[in-house]
Coordinates of C-alpha atoms in Angstrom, one line a residue:
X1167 CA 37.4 -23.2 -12.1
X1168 CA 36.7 -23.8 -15.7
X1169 CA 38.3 -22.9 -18.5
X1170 CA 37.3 -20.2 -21.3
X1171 CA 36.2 -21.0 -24.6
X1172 CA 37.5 -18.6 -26.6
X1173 CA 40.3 -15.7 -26.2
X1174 CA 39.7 -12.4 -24.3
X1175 CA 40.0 -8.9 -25.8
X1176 CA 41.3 -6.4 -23.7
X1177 CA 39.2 -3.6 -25.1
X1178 CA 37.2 -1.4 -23.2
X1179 CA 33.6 0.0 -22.9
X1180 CA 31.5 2.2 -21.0
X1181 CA 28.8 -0.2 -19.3
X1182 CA 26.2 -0.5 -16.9
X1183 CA 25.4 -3.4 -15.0
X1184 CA 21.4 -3.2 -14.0
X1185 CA 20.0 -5.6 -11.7
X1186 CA 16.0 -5.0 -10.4
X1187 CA 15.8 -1.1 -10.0
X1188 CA 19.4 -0.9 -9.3
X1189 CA 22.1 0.4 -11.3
X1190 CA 26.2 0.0 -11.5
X1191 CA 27.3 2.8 -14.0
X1192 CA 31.2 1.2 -14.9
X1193 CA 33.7 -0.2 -17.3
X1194 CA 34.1 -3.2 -19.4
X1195 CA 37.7 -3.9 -19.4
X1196 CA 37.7 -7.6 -21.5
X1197 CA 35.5 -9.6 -23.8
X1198 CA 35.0 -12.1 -26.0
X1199 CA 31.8 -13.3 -27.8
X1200 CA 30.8 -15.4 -24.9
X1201 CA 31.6 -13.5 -21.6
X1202 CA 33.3 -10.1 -20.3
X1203 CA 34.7 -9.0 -17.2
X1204 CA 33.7 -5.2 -16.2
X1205 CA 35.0 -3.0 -12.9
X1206 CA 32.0 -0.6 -11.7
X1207 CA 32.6 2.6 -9.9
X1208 CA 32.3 3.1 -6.3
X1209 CA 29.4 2.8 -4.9
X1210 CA 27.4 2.4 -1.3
X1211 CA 26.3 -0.5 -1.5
X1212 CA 26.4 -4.1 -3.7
X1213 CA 22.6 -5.0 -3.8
X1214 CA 21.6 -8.2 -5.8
X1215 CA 24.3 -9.4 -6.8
X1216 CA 25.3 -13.5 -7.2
X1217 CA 27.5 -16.1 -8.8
X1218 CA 24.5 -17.7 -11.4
X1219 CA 22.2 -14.8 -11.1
X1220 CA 21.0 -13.3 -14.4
X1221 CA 21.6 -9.6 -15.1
X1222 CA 21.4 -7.1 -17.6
X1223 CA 24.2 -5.3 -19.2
X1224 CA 23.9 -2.0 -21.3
X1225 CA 27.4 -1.2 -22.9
X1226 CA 27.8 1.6 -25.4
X1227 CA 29.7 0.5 -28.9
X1228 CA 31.9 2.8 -30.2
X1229 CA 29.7 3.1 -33.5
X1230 CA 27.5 5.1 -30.5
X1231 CA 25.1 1.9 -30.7
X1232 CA 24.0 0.9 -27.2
X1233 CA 23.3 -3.4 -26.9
X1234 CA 21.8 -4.9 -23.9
X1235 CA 23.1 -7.9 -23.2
X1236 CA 21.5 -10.4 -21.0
X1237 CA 24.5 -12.3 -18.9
X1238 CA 24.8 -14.6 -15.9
X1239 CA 27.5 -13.7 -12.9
X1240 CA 30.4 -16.6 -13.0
X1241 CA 32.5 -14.9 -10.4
X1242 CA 32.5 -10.9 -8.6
X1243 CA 35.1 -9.6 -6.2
X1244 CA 34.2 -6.5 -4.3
X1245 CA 36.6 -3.3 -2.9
X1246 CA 36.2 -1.5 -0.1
X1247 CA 37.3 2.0 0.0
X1248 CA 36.6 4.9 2.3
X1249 CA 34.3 6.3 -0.4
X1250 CA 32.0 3.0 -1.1
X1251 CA 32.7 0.0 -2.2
X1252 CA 33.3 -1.3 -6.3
X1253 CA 32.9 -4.4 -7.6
X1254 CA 35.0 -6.6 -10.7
X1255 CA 32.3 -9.1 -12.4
X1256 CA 32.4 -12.2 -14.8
X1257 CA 30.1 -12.6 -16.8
X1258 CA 28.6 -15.0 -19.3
X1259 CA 26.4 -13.8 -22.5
X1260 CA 23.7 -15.6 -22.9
X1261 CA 22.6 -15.2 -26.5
X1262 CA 24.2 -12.7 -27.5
X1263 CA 23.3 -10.5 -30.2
X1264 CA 24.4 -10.2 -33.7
X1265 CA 25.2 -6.4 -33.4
X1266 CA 28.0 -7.6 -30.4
X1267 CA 29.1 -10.3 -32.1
X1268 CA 30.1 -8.3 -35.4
X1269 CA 31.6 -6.0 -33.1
X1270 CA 33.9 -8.2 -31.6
X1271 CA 34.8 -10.4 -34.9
X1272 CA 36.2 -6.4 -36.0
X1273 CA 38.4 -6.5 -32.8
X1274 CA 39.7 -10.1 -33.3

């Protein structure tokens, strides 16, 4: 496995992974400029989901800006409860904005 870049921040955000038509409502739980790893809530079913695929990410600032990030899956682990099933992603930001790089250079 390679090795980060740069430091995580354990901050956390409301998210949404969305991937095709489909959408994983959940919570960004570390970050950095260059990747973050989120936890979605339970769901039915993981649909489109892969290591190297590119996906979309919507997370919601606290300043109440939303930023759309687009990011590519490094690693995803899934749980299996009786209600569903939930997912933990890696993720790489490809590009990623100026509006979420100033916000993480105030968390650093």
């Amino acid at each position: 496995m390679e090795k980060r870049g740069l430091e995580r921040i354990n901050e956390t955000l409301d998210a949404e992974v969305v991937t095709n038509s489909t959408k994983y409502p959940g919570i960004i739980m570390n970050m950095s400029e260059q990747g973050v790893h989120m936890v979605t809530a339970t769901t039915k079913d993981i649909v489109d989901i892969a290591l190297e695929k590119m996906l979309k990410l919507k997370c919601s600032l606290p300043s109440g800006d939303d930023v759309d990030l687009e990011c590519e899956v490094k690693w995803f682990n899934t749980k299996n409860s009786p209600y569903g099933v939930s997912f933990s992603i890696g993720m790489q930001i490809v590009q990623p904005p100026s509006q979420y790089l100033e916000f993480i250079r105030t968390l650093q």
